[in-house]
């Protein structure tokens, strides 16, 4: 049997992998996932779950809910993607990554069906998570979709609550070229009789969700129509938020260890999802919620969301990579003090670069770079594209070369921001 590193090499080399190769790894049916679940005797039905989709925020929402459930004493599985540095980040139980030995034994046991159906990396990884959660007997698992919803490999679970954070422009070549079409794909996780929490009300998409919910007779709740949020205080390590219930004016105050301002809107989604879990019998107290939200990083290992990794100069990592994410990042920058802004920036080649570049701050010095994956947009091409949007800077062949150049050029009171792609953030070394 292969050792762990040999197993990873086999998975990355043999299995179609969207994060590396793009569209070639996108399967427009659930056939492979269903076949894998059949092969492993339906692991997806062995635990309760929360299923989470959305264009942005689904990773943060997944980790926040998981952290609260851990504080409430539930053995909590968490399946997310992609990983930043270690494959095992994708599959956790109470914050602990899946053991290397389980990864190797699972792939060994799956080899015959891998040869038969040639599943994608994501299809196989999702079922690996289901099997692991069954083996360790989790009480509940938080399952994040990879892309879309209807045809996503995770869409074989029947959750306690379905959550859709928001709808924006991303993966349009697969999900559709209008917000309504994208919403239709995400709405595919809404199931009969299961409450659906929608994070944000948008005039182009609200009707899509209501129509799907009516069709399958599922209650639908728009989180931003139930609660409002106001940011009270923040720094690079925490965010203090006041929330209010619109129907009766009751207020609550929360301190998050996720300092991004965009977490305020994610919080409303989280609170409503937890409210629905309470209604379904989960013992979640107000104290559990407060403790869970203040310890998301510690409890779950979440990183890359306005994450401070160095001071003097400050270096911040953020995985924002599409128009909506960059808009939220700009809002954060408007409330952040710094002398000069340095941005280490790279993208993958199937994103809408023009939509992102037009939103990037023009008052920054740029360090254009690329992640070491085939989908990465060439750093020189990106620099040329950037110049047409008045974004000026130099190109660097690796992320760490770009980051080291930015840190060297920055003064103590400057800000260095690393963004544009999950893979760019993932290649920032722990010691910088």
Coordinates of C-alpha atoms in Angstrom, one line a residue:
X1 CA 0.0 0.0 0.0
X2 CA 1.2 3.5 -0.8
X3 CA 2.4 5.8 2.0
X4 CA 0.7 9.1 2.6
X5 CA 2.8 11.2 0.2
X6 CA 2.6 8.5 -2.5
X7 CA -1.2 8.5 -2.0
X8 CA -1.4 12.3 -2.5
X9 CA 0.8 12.1 -5.6
X10 CA -1.5 9.5 -7.0
X11 CA -4.6 11.5 -6.2
X12 CA -3.2 14.8 -7.7
X13 CA -1.7 13.1 -10.8
X14 CA -4.5 10.6 -11.7
X15 CA -7.7 12.2 -10.6
X16 CA -9.2 15.1 -12.6
X17 CA -8.8 18.1 -10.3
X18 CA -10.7 21.3 -10.9
X19 CA -8.3 23.5 -8.8
X20 CA -5.5 22.5 -11.1
X21 CA -7.0 21.7 -14.5
X22 CA -10.3 23.6 -14.4
X23 CA -13.3 22.6 -16.5
X24 CA -12.0 19.2 -17.5
X25 CA -12.6 18.0 -13.9
X26 CA -16.2 19.3 -13.8
X27 CA -18.8 16.5 -14.0
X28 CA -22.3 17.6 -14.9
X29 CA -23.9 14.6 -13.2
X30 CA -23.9 13.0 -9.8
X31 CA -23.4 9.5 -11.3
X32 CA -19.9 9.1 -10.0
X33 CA -20.7 10.3 -6.5
X34 CA -23.7 8.0 -6.3
X35 CA -21.6 5.1 -7.5
X36 CA -19.0 5.8 -4.9
X37 CA -21.6 6.1 -2.2
X38 CA -23.1 2.8 -3.3
X39 CA -19.6 1.2 -3.2
X40 CA -19.0 2.5 0.4
X41 CA -22.6 1.5 1.5
X42 CA -24.2 5.0 1.7
X43 CA -22.0 6.8 4.2
X44 CA -23.8 10.1 3.5
X45 CA -26.9 8.9 5.3
X46 CA -25.0 7.9 8.5
X47 CA -24.8 11.4 10.1
X48 CA -26.8 14.6 10.4
X49 CA -25.6 17.6 8.4
X50 CA -25.8 21.2 7.5
X51 CA -25.4 21.8 3.7
X52 CA -23.9 25.2 2.7
X53 CA -23.6 26.8 -0.8
X54 CA -23.0 30.3 -2.0
X55 CA -20.7 32.4 -4.1
X56 CA -18.8 34.0 -1.2
X57 CA -18.8 33.5 2.5
X58 CA -19.6 29.8 2.6
X59 CA -16.2 28.8 4.0
X60 CA -16.5 31.4 6.9
X61 CA -20.1 30.4 7.5
X62 CA -19.2 26.7 7.6
X63 CA -16.4 27.2 10.1
X64 CA -18.5 29.5 12.3
X65 CA -21.3 27.1 12.6
X66 CA -18.9 24.2 13.2
X67 CA -17.2 26.2 16.0
X68 CA -20.5 26.9 17.8
X69 CA -21.6 23.2 17.5
X70 CA -18.2 22.2 19.0
X71 CA -18.8 24.6 21.9
X72 CA -22.2 23.0 22.4
X73 CA -20.6 19.6 22.9
X74 CA -21.4 18.0 19.5
X75 CA -18.8 15.9 17.8
X76 CA -18.7 18.0 14.6
X77 CA -17.4 17.1 11.2
X78 CA -16.4 19.8 8.7
X79 CA -15.9 19.3 5.0
X80 CA -14.6 22.3 3.0
X81 CA -12.6 23.1 0.0
X82 CA -10.1 24.0 -1.3
X83 CA -7.3 23.5 1.1
X84 CA -4.6 26.2 1.6
X85 CA -1.5 24.1 2.5
X86 CA -2.4 20.6 3.6
X87 CA -5.0 18.4 1.8
X88 CA -6.2 17.2 5.2
X89 CA -7.6 20.7 6.0
X90 CA -10.6 19.7 3.9
X91 CA -11.8 17.1 6.3
X92 CA -11.8 17.8 10.1
X93 CA -13.6 16.5 13.2
X94 CA -13.7 19.0 16.1
X95 CA -10.9 20.9 14.4
X96 CA -8.6 17.9 14.0
X97 CA -7.6 17.0 10.5
X98 CA -8.3 13.6 9.1
X99 CA -5.4 11.2 9.8
X100 CA -2.9 10.4 7.1
X101 CA -3.5 6.7 7.7
X102 CA -7.2 7.1 6.9
X103 CA -6.5 8.9 3.6
X104 CA -4.1 6.1 2.5
X105 CA -6.4 3.3 3.5
X106 CA -9.4 4.9 1.9
X107 CA -7.7 5.4 -1.5
X108 CA -6.3 1.8 -1.3
X109 CA -9.8 0.5 -0.7
X110 CA -11.3 2.6 -3.5
X111 CA -8.8 1.6 -6.2
X112 CA -11.1 -0.8 -8.0
X113 CA -13.9 1.6 -8.4
X114 CA -11.5 4.4 -9.2
X115 CA -10.3 2.3 -12.1
X116 CA -13.9 1.6 -13.1
X117 CA -15.5 5.1 -13.1
X118 CA -12.5 7.5 -13.1
X119 CA -14.0 9.9 -10.5
X120 CA -12.8 13.5 -10.1
X121 CA -10.6 14.5 -7.2
X122 CA -13.6 16.3 -5.6
X123 CA -16.0 13.5 -6.1
X124 CA -13.6 11.1 -4.4
X125 CA -12.7 13.5 -1.6
X126 CA -16.3 14.3 -0.7
X127 CA -17.1 10.6 -0.3
X128 CA -13.9 10.1 1.7
X129 CA -15.2 12.7 4.1
X130 CA -18.6 11.0 4.3
X131 CA -16.9 7.6 5.1
X132 CA -14.6 9.2 7.7
X133 CA -17.5 11.0 9.4
X134 CA -19.4 7.7 9.6
X135 CA -16.4 5.8 11.0
X136 CA -15.7 8.3 13.8
X137 CA -19.4 8.7 14.5
X138 CA -19.8 12.5 14.3
X139 CA -23.0 13.9 15.7
X140 CA -23.3 16.4 12.8
X141 CA -21.2 17.4 9.9
X142 CA -21.0 20.8 8.1
X143 CA -20.8 20.1 4.4
X144 CA -19.6 22.9 2.1
X145 CA -20.3 22.6 -1.6
X146 CA -17.4 23.0 -4.0
X147 CA -19.2 24.8 -6.8
X148 CA -22.9 25.4 -7.6
X149 CA -25.2 23.1 -5.7
X150 CA -27.6 21.0 -7.8
X151 CA -24.8 18.9 -9.5
X152 CA -22.2 19.4 -6.7
X153 CA -20.7 16.2 -5.4
X154 CA -21.9 17.0 -1.9
X155 CA -25.6 17.1 -3.0
X156 CA -26.3 13.6 -1.9
X157 CA -26.9 14.5 1.8
X158 CA -30.2 15.2 3.3
X159 CA -29.4 18.0 5.8
X160 CA -31.1 19.4 8.9
X161 CA -30.7 22.9 7.3
X162 CA -29.7 24.1 3.8
X163 CA -27.8 27.4 3.7
X164 CA -27.1 29.6 0.7
X165 CA -24.9 32.5 1.7
X166 CA -25.2 34.8 -1.3
X167 CA -25.2 34.9 -5.1
X168 CA -22.5 36.6 -7.2
X169 CA -20.6 36.3 -10.4
X170 CA -18.3 33.3 -10.3
X171 CA -17.9 30.1 -12.3
X172 CA -20.3 31.5 -14.9
X173 CA -19.0 29.1 -17.5
X174 CA -20.5 26.2 -15.5
X175 CA -23.3 27.8 -13.5
X176 CA -24.8 30.2 -16.0
X177 CA -24.4 33.8 -17.3
X178 CA -27.1 35.5 -15.2
X179 CA -27.6 35.7 -11.4
X180 CA -30.9 33.9 -11.9
X181 CA -29.2 30.9 -13.5
X182 CA -26.5 30.8 -10.9
X183 CA -29.1 31.0 -8.1
X184 CA -31.0 28.2 -9.8
X185 CA -27.9 26.0 -9.5
X186 CA -27.3 26.9 -5.9
X187 CA -31.0 26.4 -5.1
X188 CA -30.4 22.7 -6.0
X189 CA -29.5 22.0 -2.4
X190 CA -33.0 23.0 -1.2
X191 CA -34.8 19.8 -0.3
X192 CA -38.3 18.8 0.6
X193 CA -39.4 19.8 4.1
X194 CA -35.9 21.0 5.0
X195 CA -35.6 24.7 6.1
X196 CA -33.5 26.8 3.7
X197 CA -31.7 29.8 5.0
X198 CA -30.7 32.4 2.4
X199 CA -28.1 34.9 3.6
X200 CA -28.9 37.9 1.4
X201 CA -32.0 39.1 -0.3
X202 CA -31.3 40.2 -3.9
X203 CA -34.1 41.2 -6.4
X204 CA -32.7 39.0 -9.1
X205 CA -32.5 35.9 -7.1
X206 CA -35.0 36.0 -4.2
X207 CA -37.8 34.7 -6.5
X208 CA -35.7 31.8 -7.7
X209 CA -35.2 30.6 -4.1
X210 CA -38.9 31.1 -3.2
X211 CA -40.0 29.2 -6.3
X212 CA -37.7 26.2 -5.5
X213 CA -38.8 26.2 -1.9
X214 CA -42.4 26.3 -2.8
X215 CA -41.9 23.5 -5.4
X216 CA -40.4 21.1 -2.8
X217 CA -42.5 22.5 0.2
X218 CA -39.5 23.7 2.1
X219 CA -39.6 26.7 4.5
X220 CA -37.4 29.5 3.3
X221 CA -35.9 32.2 5.5
X222 CA -33.9 35.3 4.4
X223 CA -31.5 36.0 7.2
X224 CA -31.2 39.7 6.4
X225 CA -35.0 40.1 6.7
X226 CA -34.9 38.6 10.2
X227 CA -31.8 40.4 11.7
X228 CA -29.6 43.4 11.1
X229 CA -26.0 43.9 12.1
X230 CA -23.9 46.9 13.2
X231 CA -20.1 46.9 13.6
X232 CA -19.2 48.4 16.9
X233 CA -15.4 48.0 17.0
X234 CA -12.6 46.2 15.1
X235 CA -8.9 45.7 14.7
X236 CA -6.7 43.2 12.8
X237 CA -7.6 40.4 15.2
X238 CA -11.2 40.8 16.2
X239 CA -14.6 42.3 15.1
X240 CA -17.3 43.3 17.6
X241 CA -20.8 43.3 16.2
X242 CA -24.3 44.3 17.5
X243 CA -27.1 42.3 16.0
X244 CA -30.8 43.0 16.4
X245 CA -33.9 41.0 15.6
X246 CA -36.2 43.1 13.4
X247 CA -39.5 41.7 14.7
X248 CA -39.0 42.6 18.4
X249 CA -35.8 44.7 18.6
X250 CA -34.0 42.3 20.8
X251 CA -30.2 42.9 20.5
X252 CA -27.1 40.8 21.1
X253 CA -23.4 41.6 21.0
X254 CA -20.8 39.2 19.6
X255 CA -17.0 39.3 19.3
X256 CA -15.6 37.4 16.4
X257 CA -11.9 36.3 16.0
X258 CA -12.5 36.9 12.3
X259 CA -11.8 40.6 11.8
X260 CA -13.0 41.0 8.2
X261 CA -15.9 43.5 8.0
X262 CA -17.7 41.2 5.6
X263 CA -18.2 38.8 8.5
X264 CA -21.0 40.9 9.7
X265 CA -23.3 39.8 6.9
X266 CA -22.0 36.2 7.3
X267 CA -22.9 36.4 11.0
X268 CA -26.6 37.0 10.2
X269 CA -26.6 33.9 8.1
X270 CA -24.9 31.9 10.8
X271 CA -27.3 33.1 13.5
X272 CA -30.4 32.1 11.5
X273 CA -28.9 28.7 10.6
X274 CA -28.3 28.1 14.3
X275 CA -31.8 29.2 15.1
X276 CA -33.2 26.6 12.7
X277 CA -31.0 23.9 14.3
X278 CA -32.4 24.9 17.7
X279 CA -35.9 24.4 16.3
X280 CA -34.8 20.9 15.2
X281 CA -33.8 20.0 18.7
X282 CA -30.1 20.9 18.9
X283 CA -29.0 22.2 22.3
X284 CA -27.3 25.4 21.4
X285 CA -27.2 28.1 24.1
X286 CA -26.5 31.8 23.7
X287 CA -23.2 31.1 25.6
X288 CA -22.3 28.4 23.1
X289 CA -22.8 30.9 20.2
X290 CA -20.7 33.6 21.8
X291 CA -17.9 31.3 22.7
X292 CA -18.0 29.6 19.3
X293 CA -17.8 32.9 17.4
X294 CA -14.9 34.2 19.5
X295 CA -12.9 31.0 18.9
X296 CA -13.5 30.1 15.2
X297 CA -9.8 30.0 14.3
X298 CA -8.8 28.0 17.4
X299 CA -11.7 25.5 17.1
X300 CA -11.6 24.9 13.4
X301 CA -8.3 26.0 12.0
X302 CA -9.8 28.6 9.6
X303 CA -7.3 30.9 8.0
X304 CA -6.9 33.3 5.0
X305 CA -9.8 35.6 6.0
X306 CA -8.2 39.0 6.7
X307 CA -5.5 37.1 8.5
X308 CA -2.7 39.0 10.1
X309 CA 0.5 37.0 9.7
X310 CA 3.2 39.6 10.3
X311 CA 3.5 43.0 12.0
X312 CA 5.8 45.9 11.1
X313 CA 5.0 45.9 8.2
X314 CA 1.6 44.4 8.7
X315 CA 1.0 41.5 6.3
X316 CA -2.6 40.4 5.7
X317 CA -3.8 37.4 3.8
X318 CA -7.3 37.2 2.3
X319 CA -8.7 34.7 -0.1
X320 CA -11.0 37.2 -1.9
X321 CA -10.9 36.3 -5.6
X322 CA -14.0 37.5 -7.4
X323 CA -15.8 40.7 -7.9
X324 CA -18.0 40.4 -4.8
X325 CA -15.1 39.4 -2.6
X326 CA -12.9 42.2 -3.9
X327 CA -15.7 44.7 -3.3
X328 CA -15.9 43.6 0.4
X329 CA -12.1 43.8 0.6
X330 CA -12.1 47.3 -0.6
X331 CA -14.7 48.2 2.0
X332 CA -12.3 46.7 4.6
X333 CA -9.4 48.8 3.3
X334 CA -11.5 52.0 3.7
X335 CA -11.7 51.3 7.4
X336 CA -8.0 50.3 7.8
X337 CA -5.2 52.6 8.6
X338 CA -1.9 52.4 6.7
X339 CA 0.7 54.7 5.1
X340 CA 1.2 52.9 1.8
X341 CA -0.6 49.9 0.4
X342 CA 1.3 47.0 -1.2
X343 CA -0.7 44.3 -2.9
X344 CA 0.7 40.8 -3.8
X345 CA -1.8 39.7 -6.4
X346 CA -2.5 36.7 -8.6
X347 CA -5.4 35.0 -10.2
X348 CA -6.5 31.8 -12.0
X349 CA -7.1 32.0 -15.7
X350 CA -10.8 31.0 -15.6
X351 CA -11.9 33.9 -13.4
X352 CA -13.3 37.2 -14.9
X353 CA -10.0 39.2 -14.5
X354 CA -11.5 42.3 -16.0
X355 CA -14.3 42.4 -13.4
X356 CA -11.8 42.0 -10.6
X357 CA -9.1 44.4 -11.9
X358 CA -11.5 47.2 -12.4
X359 CA -12.3 47.0 -8.7
X360 CA -8.7 46.8 -7.4
X361 CA -7.4 49.9 -5.5
X362 CA -5.4 52.2 -7.8
X363 CA -3.4 53.8 -5.0
X364 CA -1.4 50.7 -4.3
X365 CA 1.9 49.3 -5.5
X366 CA 1.4 45.9 -7.1
X367 CA 3.5 42.7 -7.0
X368 CA 1.9 40.5 -9.7
X369 CA 2.6 36.8 -9.4
X370 CA 1.2 33.3 -10.0
X371 CA 0.5 30.2 -8.0
X372 CA 2.3 27.0 -9.0
X373 CA -0.7 25.4 -10.6
X374 CA -1.6 25.0 -14.3
X375 CA -4.7 27.2 -14.0
X376 CA -2.7 30.2 -12.8
X377 CA -2.8 33.3 -14.9
X378 CA 0.7 34.2 -16.1
X379 CA 2.2 37.0 -14.0
X380 CA 3.4 39.0 -16.9
X381 CA 0.0 38.8 -18.7
X382 CA -1.6 39.8 -15.4
X383 CA 0.7 42.8 -15.1
X384 CA -0.2 43.9 -18.6
X385 CA -3.9 43.5 -17.9
X386 CA -3.4 45.4 -14.7
X387 CA -1.7 48.3 -16.4
X388 CA -4.8 48.9 -18.5
X389 CA -6.7 49.6 -15.2
X390 CA -4.0 51.9 -13.9
X391 CA -2.6 49.2 -11.6
X392 CA 1.2 49.6 -11.5
X393 CA 3.9 47.2 -10.3
X394 CA 6.3 44.5 -11.2
X395 CA 5.9 40.8 -12.0
X396 CA 7.4 37.9 -10.0
X397 CA 7.4 34.2 -10.9
X398 CA 6.6 32.9 -7.4
X399 CA 4.4 34.1 -4.6
X400 CA 7.2 34.2 -2.1
X401 CA 9.4 36.3 -4.4
X402 CA 6.6 38.7 -4.8
X403 CA 5.9 38.8 -1.0
X404 CA 9.5 39.2 0.0
X405 CA 9.8 42.1 -2.5
X406 CA 6.7 43.7 -1.0
X407 CA 7.9 43.3 2.6
X408 CA 11.3 44.6 1.7
X409 CA 9.8 47.7 0.1
X410 CA 7.3 48.4 2.8
X411 CA 7.9 50.7 5.7
X412 CA 6.8 49.8 9.3
X413 CA 3.5 51.6 9.0
X414 CA 2.6 50.3 5.5
X415 CA 0.2 47.5 4.8
X416 CA 1.0 44.4 2.6
X417 CA -2.1 42.6 1.4
X418 CA -2.0 39.2 -0.3
X419 CA -5.1 38.4 -2.3
X420 CA -6.7 37.4 -5.6
X421 CA -6.7 33.6 -5.3
X422 CA -6.9 30.9 -2.6
X423 CA -3.8 29.4 -4.2
X424 CA -1.8 32.6 -3.9
X425 CA -2.6 32.7 -0.2
X426 CA -1.9 29.0 0.2
X427 CA 1.7 29.5 -1.1
X428 CA 2.6 32.0 1.6
X429 CA 5.0 30.2 3.8
X430 CA 4.3 30.1 7.6
X431 CA 7.5 32.1 8.3
X432 CA 7.9 35.3 6.3

